[in-house]
Coordinates of C-alpha atoms and ligand atoms in Angstrom, one line a residue:
X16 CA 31.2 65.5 99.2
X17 CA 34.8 66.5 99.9
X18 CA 37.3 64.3 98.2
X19 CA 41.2 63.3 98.9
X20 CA 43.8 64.5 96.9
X21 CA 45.9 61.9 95.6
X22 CA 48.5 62.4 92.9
X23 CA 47.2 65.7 91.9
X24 CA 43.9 64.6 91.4
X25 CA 40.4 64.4 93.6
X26 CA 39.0 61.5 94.1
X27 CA 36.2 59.8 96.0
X28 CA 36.6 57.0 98.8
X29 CA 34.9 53.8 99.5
X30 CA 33.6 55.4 102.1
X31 CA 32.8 58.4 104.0
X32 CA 32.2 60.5 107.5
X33 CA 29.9 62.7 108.8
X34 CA 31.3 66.3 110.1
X35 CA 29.2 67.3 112.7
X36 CA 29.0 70.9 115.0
X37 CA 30.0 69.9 118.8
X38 CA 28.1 73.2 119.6
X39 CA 24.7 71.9 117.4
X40 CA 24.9 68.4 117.1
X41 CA 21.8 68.6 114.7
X42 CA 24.6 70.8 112.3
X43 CA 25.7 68.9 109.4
X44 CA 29.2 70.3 108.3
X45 CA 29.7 68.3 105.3
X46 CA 30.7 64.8 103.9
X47 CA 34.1 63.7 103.5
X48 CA 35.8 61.0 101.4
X49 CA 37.5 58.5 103.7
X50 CA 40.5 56.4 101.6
X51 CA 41.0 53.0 102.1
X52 CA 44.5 50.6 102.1
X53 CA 45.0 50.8 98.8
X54 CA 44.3 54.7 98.0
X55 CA 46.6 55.0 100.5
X56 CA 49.5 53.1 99.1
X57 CA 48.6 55.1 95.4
X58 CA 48.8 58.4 97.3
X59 CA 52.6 57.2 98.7
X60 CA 53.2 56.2 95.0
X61 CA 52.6 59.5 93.7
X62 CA 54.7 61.2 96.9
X63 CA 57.3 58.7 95.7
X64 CA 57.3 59.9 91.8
X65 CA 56.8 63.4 92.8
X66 CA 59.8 63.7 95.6
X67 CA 62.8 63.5 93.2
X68 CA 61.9 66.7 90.9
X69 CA 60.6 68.5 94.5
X70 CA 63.6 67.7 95.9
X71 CA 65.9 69.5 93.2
X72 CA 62.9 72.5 93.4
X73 CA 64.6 75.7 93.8
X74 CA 64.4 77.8 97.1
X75 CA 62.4 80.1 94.7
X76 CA 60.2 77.6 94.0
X77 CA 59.8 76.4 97.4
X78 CA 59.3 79.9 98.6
X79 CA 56.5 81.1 95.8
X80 CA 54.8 78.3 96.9
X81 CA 54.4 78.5 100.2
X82 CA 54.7 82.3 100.9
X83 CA 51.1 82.1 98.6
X84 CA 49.7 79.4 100.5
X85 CA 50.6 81.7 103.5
X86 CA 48.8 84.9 101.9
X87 CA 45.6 82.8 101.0
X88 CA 45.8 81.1 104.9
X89 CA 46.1 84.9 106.4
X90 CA 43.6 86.3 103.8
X91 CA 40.7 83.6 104.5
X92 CA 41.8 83.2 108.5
X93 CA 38.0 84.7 109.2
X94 CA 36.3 81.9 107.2
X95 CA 39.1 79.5 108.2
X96 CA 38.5 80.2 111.8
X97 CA 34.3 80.0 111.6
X98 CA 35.1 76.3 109.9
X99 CA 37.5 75.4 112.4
X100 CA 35.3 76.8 115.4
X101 CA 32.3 74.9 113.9
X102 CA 34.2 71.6 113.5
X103 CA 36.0 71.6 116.5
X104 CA 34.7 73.9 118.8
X105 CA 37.4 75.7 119.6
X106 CA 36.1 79.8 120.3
X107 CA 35.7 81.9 117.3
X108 CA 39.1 84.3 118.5
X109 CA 40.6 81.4 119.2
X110 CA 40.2 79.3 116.4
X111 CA 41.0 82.6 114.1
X112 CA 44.0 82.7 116.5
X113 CA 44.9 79.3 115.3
X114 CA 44.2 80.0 111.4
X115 CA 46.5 83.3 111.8
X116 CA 49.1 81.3 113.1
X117 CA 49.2 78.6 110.4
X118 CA 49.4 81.5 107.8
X119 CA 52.2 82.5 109.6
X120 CA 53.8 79.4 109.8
X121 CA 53.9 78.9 106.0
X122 CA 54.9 82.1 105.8
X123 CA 57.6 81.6 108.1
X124 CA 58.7 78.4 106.3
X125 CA 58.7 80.0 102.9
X126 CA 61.9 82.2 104.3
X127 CA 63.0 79.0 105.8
X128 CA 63.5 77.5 101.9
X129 CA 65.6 80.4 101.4
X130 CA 67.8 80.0 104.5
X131 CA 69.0 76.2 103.6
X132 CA 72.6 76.1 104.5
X133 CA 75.6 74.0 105.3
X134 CA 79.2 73.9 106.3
X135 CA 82.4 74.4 104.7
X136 CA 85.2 73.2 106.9
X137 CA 88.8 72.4 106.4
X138 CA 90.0 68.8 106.2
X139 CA 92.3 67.0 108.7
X140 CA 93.7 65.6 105.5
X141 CA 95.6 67.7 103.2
X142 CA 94.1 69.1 99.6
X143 CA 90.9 67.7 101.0
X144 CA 87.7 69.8 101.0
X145 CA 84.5 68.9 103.5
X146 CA 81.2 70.0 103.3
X147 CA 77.7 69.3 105.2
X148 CA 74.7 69.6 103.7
X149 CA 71.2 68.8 104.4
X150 CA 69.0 67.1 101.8
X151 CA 65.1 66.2 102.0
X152 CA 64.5 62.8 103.5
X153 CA 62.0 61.7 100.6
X154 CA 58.5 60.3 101.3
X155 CA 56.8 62.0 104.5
X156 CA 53.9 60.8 106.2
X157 CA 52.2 63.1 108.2
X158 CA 49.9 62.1 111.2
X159 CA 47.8 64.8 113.1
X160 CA 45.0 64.9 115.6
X161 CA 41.8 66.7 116.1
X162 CA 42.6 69.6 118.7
X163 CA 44.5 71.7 116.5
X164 CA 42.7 71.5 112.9
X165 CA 44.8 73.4 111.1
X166 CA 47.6 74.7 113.0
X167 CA 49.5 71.1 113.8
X168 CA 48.8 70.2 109.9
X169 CA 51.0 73.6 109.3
X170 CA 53.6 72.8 111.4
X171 CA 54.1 69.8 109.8
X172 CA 53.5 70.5 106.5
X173 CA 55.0 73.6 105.5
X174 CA 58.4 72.4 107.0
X175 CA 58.4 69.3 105.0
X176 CA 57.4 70.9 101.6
X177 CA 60.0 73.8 102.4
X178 CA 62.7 71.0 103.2
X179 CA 61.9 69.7 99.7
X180 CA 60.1 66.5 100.6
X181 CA 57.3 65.0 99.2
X182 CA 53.8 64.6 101.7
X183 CA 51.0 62.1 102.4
X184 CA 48.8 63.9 104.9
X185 CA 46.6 62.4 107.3
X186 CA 44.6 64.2 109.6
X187 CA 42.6 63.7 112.7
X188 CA 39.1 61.9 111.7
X189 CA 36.8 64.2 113.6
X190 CA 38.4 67.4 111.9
X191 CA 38.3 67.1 108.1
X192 CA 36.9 70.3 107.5
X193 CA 40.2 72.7 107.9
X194 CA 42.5 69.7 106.6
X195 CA 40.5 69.7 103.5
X196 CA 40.4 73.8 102.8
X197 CA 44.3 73.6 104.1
X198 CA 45.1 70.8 101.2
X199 CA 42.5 72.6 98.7
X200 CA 44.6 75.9 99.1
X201 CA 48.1 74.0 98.4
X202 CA 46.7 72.3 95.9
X203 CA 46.8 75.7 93.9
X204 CA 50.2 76.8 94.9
X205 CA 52.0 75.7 91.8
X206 CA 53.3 73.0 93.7
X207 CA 53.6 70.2 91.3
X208 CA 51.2 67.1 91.4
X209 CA 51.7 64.3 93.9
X210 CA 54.3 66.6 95.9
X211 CA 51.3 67.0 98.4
X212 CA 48.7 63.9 98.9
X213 CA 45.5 64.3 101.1
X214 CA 44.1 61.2 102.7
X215 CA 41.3 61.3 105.2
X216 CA 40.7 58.5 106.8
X217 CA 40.7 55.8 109.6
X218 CA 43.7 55.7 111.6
X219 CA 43.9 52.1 111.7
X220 CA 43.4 51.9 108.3
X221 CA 45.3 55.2 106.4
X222 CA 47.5 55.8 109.1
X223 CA 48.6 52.1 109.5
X224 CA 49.0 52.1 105.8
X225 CA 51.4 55.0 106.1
X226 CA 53.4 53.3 109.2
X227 CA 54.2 50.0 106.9
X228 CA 54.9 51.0 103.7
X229 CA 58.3 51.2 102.9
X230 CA 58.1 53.9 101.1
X231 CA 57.5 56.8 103.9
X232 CA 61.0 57.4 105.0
X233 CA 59.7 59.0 107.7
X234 CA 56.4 60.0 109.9
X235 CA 55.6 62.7 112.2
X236 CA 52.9 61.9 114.5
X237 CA 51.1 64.0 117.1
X238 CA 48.4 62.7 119.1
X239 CA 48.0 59.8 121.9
X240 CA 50.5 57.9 123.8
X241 CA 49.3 55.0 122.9
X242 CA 49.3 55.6 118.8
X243 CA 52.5 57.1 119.5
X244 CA 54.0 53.6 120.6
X245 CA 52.5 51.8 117.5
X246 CA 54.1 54.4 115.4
X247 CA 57.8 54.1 117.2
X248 CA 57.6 50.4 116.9
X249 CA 56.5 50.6 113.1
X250 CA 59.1 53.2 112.3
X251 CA 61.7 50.9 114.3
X252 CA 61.5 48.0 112.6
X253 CA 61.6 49.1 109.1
X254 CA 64.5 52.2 109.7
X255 CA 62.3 55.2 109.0
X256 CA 62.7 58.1 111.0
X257 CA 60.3 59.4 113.7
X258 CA 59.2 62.1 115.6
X259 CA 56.5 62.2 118.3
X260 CA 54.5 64.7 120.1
X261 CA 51.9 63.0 122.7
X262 CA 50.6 63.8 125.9
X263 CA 51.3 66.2 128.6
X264 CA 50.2 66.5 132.2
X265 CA 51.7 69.9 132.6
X266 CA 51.9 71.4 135.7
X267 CA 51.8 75.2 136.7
X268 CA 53.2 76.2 140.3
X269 CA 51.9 79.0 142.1
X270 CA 54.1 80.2 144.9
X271 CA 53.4 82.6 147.6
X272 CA 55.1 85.6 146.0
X273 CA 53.0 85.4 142.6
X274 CA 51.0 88.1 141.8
X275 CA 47.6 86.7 142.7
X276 CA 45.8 88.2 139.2
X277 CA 48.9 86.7 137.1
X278 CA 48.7 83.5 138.4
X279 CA 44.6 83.2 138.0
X280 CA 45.1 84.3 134.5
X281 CA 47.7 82.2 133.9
X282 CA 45.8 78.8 135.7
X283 CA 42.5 79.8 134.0
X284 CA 43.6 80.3 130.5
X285 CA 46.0 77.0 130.0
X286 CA 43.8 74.7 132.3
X287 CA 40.3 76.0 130.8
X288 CA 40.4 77.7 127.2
X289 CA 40.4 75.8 124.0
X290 CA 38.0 73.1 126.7
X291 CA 41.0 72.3 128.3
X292 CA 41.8 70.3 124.9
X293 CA 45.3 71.5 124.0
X294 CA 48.7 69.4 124.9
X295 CA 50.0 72.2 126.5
X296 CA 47.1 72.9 128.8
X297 CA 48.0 72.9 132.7
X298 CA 45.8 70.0 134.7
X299 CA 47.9 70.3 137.4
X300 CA 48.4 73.7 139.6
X301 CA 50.7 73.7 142.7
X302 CA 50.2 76.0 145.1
X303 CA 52.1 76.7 148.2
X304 CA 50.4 77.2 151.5
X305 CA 50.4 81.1 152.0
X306 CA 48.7 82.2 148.9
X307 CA 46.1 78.6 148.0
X308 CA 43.1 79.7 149.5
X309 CA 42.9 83.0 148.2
X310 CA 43.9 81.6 144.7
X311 CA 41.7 78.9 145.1
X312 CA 38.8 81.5 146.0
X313 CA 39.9 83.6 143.1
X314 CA 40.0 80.5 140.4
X315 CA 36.6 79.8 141.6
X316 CA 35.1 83.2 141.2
X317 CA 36.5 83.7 137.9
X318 CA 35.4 80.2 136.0
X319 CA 31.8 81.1 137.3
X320 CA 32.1 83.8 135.0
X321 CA 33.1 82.0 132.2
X322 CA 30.1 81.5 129.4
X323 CA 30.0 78.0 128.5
X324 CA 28.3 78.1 124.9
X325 CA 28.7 77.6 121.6
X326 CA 32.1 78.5 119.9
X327 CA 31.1 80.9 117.1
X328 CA 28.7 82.7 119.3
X329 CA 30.3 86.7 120.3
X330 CA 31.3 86.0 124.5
X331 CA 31.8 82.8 124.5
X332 CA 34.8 81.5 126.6
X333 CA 34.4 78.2 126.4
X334 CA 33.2 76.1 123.9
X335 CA 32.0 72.5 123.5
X336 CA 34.4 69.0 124.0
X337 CA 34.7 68.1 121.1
X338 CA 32.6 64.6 120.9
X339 CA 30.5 62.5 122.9
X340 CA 33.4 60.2 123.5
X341 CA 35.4 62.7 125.3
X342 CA 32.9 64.0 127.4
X343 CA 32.3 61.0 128.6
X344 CA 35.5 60.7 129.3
X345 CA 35.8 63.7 131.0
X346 CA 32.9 63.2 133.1
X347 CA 34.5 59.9 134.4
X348 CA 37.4 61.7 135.3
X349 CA 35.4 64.3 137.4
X350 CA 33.7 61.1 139.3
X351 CA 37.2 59.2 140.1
X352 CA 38.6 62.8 141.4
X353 CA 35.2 62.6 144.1
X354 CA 35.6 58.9 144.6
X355 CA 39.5 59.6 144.9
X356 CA 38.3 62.0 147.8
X357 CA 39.3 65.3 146.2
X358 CA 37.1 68.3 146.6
X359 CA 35.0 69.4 143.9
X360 CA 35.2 72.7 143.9
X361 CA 33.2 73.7 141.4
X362 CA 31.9 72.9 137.9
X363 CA 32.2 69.2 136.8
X364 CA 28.6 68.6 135.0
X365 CA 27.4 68.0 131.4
X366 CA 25.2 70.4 130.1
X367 CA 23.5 68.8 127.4
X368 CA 22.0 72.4 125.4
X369 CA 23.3 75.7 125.4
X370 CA 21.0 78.8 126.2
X371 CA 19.3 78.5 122.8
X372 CA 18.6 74.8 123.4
X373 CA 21.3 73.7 121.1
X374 CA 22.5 70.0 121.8
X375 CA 26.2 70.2 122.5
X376 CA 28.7 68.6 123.9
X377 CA 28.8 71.5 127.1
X378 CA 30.9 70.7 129.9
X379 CA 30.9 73.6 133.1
X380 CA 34.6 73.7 133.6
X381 CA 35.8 71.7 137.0
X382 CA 38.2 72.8 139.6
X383 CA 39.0 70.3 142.1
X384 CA 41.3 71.8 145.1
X385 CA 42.7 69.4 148.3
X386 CA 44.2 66.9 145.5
X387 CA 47.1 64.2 146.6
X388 CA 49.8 63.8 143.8
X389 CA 48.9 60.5 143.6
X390 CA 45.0 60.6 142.9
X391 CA 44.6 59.7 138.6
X392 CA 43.2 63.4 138.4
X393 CA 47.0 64.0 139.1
X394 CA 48.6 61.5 136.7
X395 CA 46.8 61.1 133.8
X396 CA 45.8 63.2 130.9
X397 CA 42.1 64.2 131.0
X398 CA 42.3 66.5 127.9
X399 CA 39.5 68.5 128.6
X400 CA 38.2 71.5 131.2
X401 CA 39.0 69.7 134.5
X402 CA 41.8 71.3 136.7
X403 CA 43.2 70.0 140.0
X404 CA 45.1 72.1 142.9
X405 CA 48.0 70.3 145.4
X406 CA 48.7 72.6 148.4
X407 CA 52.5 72.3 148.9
X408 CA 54.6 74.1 151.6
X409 CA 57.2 75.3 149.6
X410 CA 58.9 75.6 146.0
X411 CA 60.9 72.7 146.8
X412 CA 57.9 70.9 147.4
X413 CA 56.5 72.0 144.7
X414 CA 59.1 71.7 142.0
X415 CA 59.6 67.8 143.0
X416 CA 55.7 67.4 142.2
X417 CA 55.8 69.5 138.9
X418 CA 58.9 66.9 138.1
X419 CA 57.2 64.1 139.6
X420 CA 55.3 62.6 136.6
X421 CA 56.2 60.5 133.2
X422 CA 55.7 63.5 131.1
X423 CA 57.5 66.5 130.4
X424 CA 56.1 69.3 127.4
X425 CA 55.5 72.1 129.3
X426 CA 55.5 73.7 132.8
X427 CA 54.8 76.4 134.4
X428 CA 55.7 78.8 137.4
X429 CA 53.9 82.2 138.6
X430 CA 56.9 84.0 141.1
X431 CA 58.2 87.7 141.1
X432 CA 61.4 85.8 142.6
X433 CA 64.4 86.4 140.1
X434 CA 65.7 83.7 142.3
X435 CA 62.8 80.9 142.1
X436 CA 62.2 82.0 138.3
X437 CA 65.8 81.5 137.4
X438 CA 66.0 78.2 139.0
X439 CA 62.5 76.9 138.0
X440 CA 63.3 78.0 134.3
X441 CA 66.8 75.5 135.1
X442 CA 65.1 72.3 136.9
X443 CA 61.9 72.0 135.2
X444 CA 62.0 68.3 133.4
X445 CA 59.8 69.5 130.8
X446 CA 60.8 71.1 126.6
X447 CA 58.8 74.6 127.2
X448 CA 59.1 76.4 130.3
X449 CA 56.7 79.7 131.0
X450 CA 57.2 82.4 133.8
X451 CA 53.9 84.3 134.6
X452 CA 52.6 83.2 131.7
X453 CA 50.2 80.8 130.2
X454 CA 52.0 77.0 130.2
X455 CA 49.7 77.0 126.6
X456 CA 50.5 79.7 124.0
X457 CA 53.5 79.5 122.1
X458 CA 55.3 81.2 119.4
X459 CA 55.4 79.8 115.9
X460 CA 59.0 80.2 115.0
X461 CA 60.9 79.0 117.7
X462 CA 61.2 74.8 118.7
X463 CA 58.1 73.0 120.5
X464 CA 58.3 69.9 122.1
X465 CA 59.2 67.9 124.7
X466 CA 60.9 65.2 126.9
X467 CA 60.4 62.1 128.5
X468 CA 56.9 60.5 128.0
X469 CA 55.2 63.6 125.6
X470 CA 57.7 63.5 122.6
X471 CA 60.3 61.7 120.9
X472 CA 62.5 62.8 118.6
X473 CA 64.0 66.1 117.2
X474 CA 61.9 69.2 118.1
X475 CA 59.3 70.6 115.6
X476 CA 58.7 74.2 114.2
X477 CA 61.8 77.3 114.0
X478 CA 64.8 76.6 112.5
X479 CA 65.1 73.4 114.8
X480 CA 62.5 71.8 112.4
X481 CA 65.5 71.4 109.5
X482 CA 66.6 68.3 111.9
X483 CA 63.7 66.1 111.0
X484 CA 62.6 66.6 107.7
X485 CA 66.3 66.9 106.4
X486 CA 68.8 63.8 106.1
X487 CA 72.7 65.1 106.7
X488 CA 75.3 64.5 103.7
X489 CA 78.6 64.8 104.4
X490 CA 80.8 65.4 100.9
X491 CA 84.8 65.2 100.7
X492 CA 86.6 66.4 97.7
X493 CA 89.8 66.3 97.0
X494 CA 90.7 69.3 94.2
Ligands
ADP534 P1 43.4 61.0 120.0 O1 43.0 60.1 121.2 O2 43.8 62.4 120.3 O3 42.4 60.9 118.9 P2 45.0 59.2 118.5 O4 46.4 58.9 118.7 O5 44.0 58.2 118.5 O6 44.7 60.4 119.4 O7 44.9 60.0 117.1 C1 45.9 60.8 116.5 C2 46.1 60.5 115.0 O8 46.6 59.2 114.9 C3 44.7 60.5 114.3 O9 45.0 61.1 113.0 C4 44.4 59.1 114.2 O10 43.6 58.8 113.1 C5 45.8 58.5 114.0 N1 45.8 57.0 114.4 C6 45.0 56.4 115.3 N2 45.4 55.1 115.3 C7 46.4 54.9 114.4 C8 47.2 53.8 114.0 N3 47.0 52.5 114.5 N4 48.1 54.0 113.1 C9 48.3 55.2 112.6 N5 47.6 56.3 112.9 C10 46.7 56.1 113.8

């Protein structure tokens, strides 16, 4: 049994879960502690004790810590990335991809510690001194979901610890395994006791906890619209800050002038890797007339060459959804696409064992082509391997329909037009913009997020992460 950590200690829950292989259901991963209400509140007590001396940590500190929690990350990333493959069902590169980058992140934030600075500027008053500094907000709560195990735990994390605040850590239900060996590998950083809480557990029960206690002076949540609402109008009423990453419904525009293997690569890596299961994955591909029947041809050919099998086997491209809950989902969404009248093109089915009879959540990857914008396959988040094309006569067309929706993280263009690049990378309503490239992969040390219905709040990860996890002091002194 895996425990929490809470106040520096590990302890059992109530109760507990069941981590179980998507790729094997018959794979038992291990038991995991779930806290309760009140081991939640003892785990913000022991943030709240611990965030006064953290706060006055040195950048030394701050940076020992988490450059060795970096180390251990990079050092392990091939076991990390077999647990995280194996829990989720992300591919093994993948997943390893993913470890590597939360190594990275920590290591990234480690030099971040070092970098804190403020202003010195001139008063408009004389023999008056100003400065601007930023100090550590207190009492975080952090809030993740299951699609990126470790990776959005790290982004989170390892700015509020370098920012000098004190975490309660929540991850995603159906993903303990990674949080756990993340929170076991801080836990011997030197960082003191309580600084960093682990509590796995239900989200109506742990993470409402964390949304009402007074205590948390601020959460960071990633995950569902929905939750995300619940969390703004927690946050709202009691003063604490927020910040929000949610859904996306990213398009990726393929004009006429695209290089015809770019813009395949591009529309089969973000809609179909990772399962389609990442926030920046395109659903939505916009094609203009001249080039959409050999790019739909081409999409076609290629996902029938995908391997559809389980995530730590070598040649894999595409590994389980992650539960039976979202496959079914998923399959519903490939039924109202038909019923809508789109055209399945190909793909679309469950496939309930892999090639050695393992029971698994399979899904062959779906690619629906003569979509309206209008049809839900066009509107609402599927989260998993199901792509859908809109012909479109131009790139005016096309950039109205990548703008028309109620989300905005990340979009896409394929062009070898300075001219449509440079104004794509202008008008797109969304916070990431790729040309010719992937609309999911990003770097770890620059800002992600974005605007209108998909995030709220200051931006997460780089430098831009200081802006959340740090409260602004203004000092006057008069020598
Ligand atoms: P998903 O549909 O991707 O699972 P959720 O928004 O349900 O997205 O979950 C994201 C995270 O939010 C998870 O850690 C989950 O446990 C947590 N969560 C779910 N409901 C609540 C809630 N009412 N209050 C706080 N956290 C919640």
């Amino acid at each position: 049994m895996k425990q929490n950590l809470i106040g520096g200690e590990w302890v059992d829950g109530p109760r507990a879960t069941r981590n179980i292989n998507p790729s094997d259901t018959r794979d038992l991963i291990g038991e995991y502690a779930l806290a309760d209400a009140a081991q939640t509140k003892t785990a913000i007590a022991a943030a709240e004790t611990a965030a006064a001396g953290w706060g006055l940590s040195t950048p030394q500190q701050r940076f020992d810590a988490l450059d060795a929690i970096g180390s251990e990350i990079l050092a392990r990333k091939a076991e990390l990335g077999d647990l995280l493959a194996r829990e989720e069902g992300k591919r093994l590169p993948e997943a390893i991809g993913e470890v590597t980058r939360a190594g990275n992140i920590f290591k990234f934030f480690a030099g971040e510690a070092l970098r804190q600075a403020g202003e010195v500027l001139g008063s408009v008053r004389p023999g008056v001194g100003v400065e601007v500094t930023r100090e550590p907000v207190g009492v975080v709560g952090l809030i993740t979901p299951w699609n990126f195990p470790i990776a959005i735990p790290a982004w989170k994390i390892a700015p509020a610890l370098a920012h000098g605040n004190a975490v309660v850590f929540k991850p995603a239900e159906l993903v303990p395994g990674s949080a756990w060996a993340l929170a076991e590998i801080i836990s011997r950083s030197g960082i003191p006791a309580g600084v960093f809480n682990l509590v796995m557990g239900r989200g109506t029960e742990v993470g409402a906890t964390m949304l009402e206690d007074k205590r948390v002076n601020a959460i960071s949540f990633t995950g569902s619209v929905g939750t995300g609402q619940r969390v703004a109008a927690a946050c709202v009423s009691r003063f604490a800050k927020f910040q929000l990453e949610m859904g996306g419904k990213n398009p990726f525009v393929v004009l006429d002038d695209a290089d015809l293997a770019v813009a395949v690569n591009c529309a089969v890596d973000s809609g179909f890797f990772s399962t389609g299961q990442r926030c920046t994955a395109s659903s939505r591909v916009i094609v203009t007339e001249g080039i959409h029947d050999k790019f739909v041809a081409a999409v076609a050919e290629r996902i029938k060459t995908l391997k559809v099998d389980d995530a730590r086997k070598a040649g894999t491209d595409i590994g389980p959804v992650v539960d039976d809950r979202q496959l079914a989902q998923n399959l519903e969404y490939v039924k109202i696409g038909q019923d809508e009248g789109a055209r399945l093109v190909t793909g679309g089915q469950a496939i309930p064992t892999n090639v050695d009879g393992q029971p698994g959540y399979f899904m062959a990857p779906a690619l629906f082509a003569d979509t309206a914008p209008t049809m839900r396959i066009n509107t609402e988040e599927i989260f998993g391997p199901v792509v859908s094309v809109q012909k479109v006569k131009n790139y005016d067309e096309a950039l109205h329909l990548a703008n028309d929706t109620p989300f905005g993280l990340a979009s896409g263009i394929a062009t070898t037009s300075l001219k449509h690049a440079t104004h794509f990378k202008r008008h797109a309503q969304a916070g990431m913009v790729m040309v010719n490239l992937p609309t999911a992969g990003v770097d770890y040390h620059v800002p992600f997020g974005g605007r209108k219905g998909s995030s709220y709040g200051p931006r997460e990860q780089g430098k831009y992460a200081a802006e959340f996890f740090t409260t602004v002091k203004t000092a006057y002194t008069s020598a």
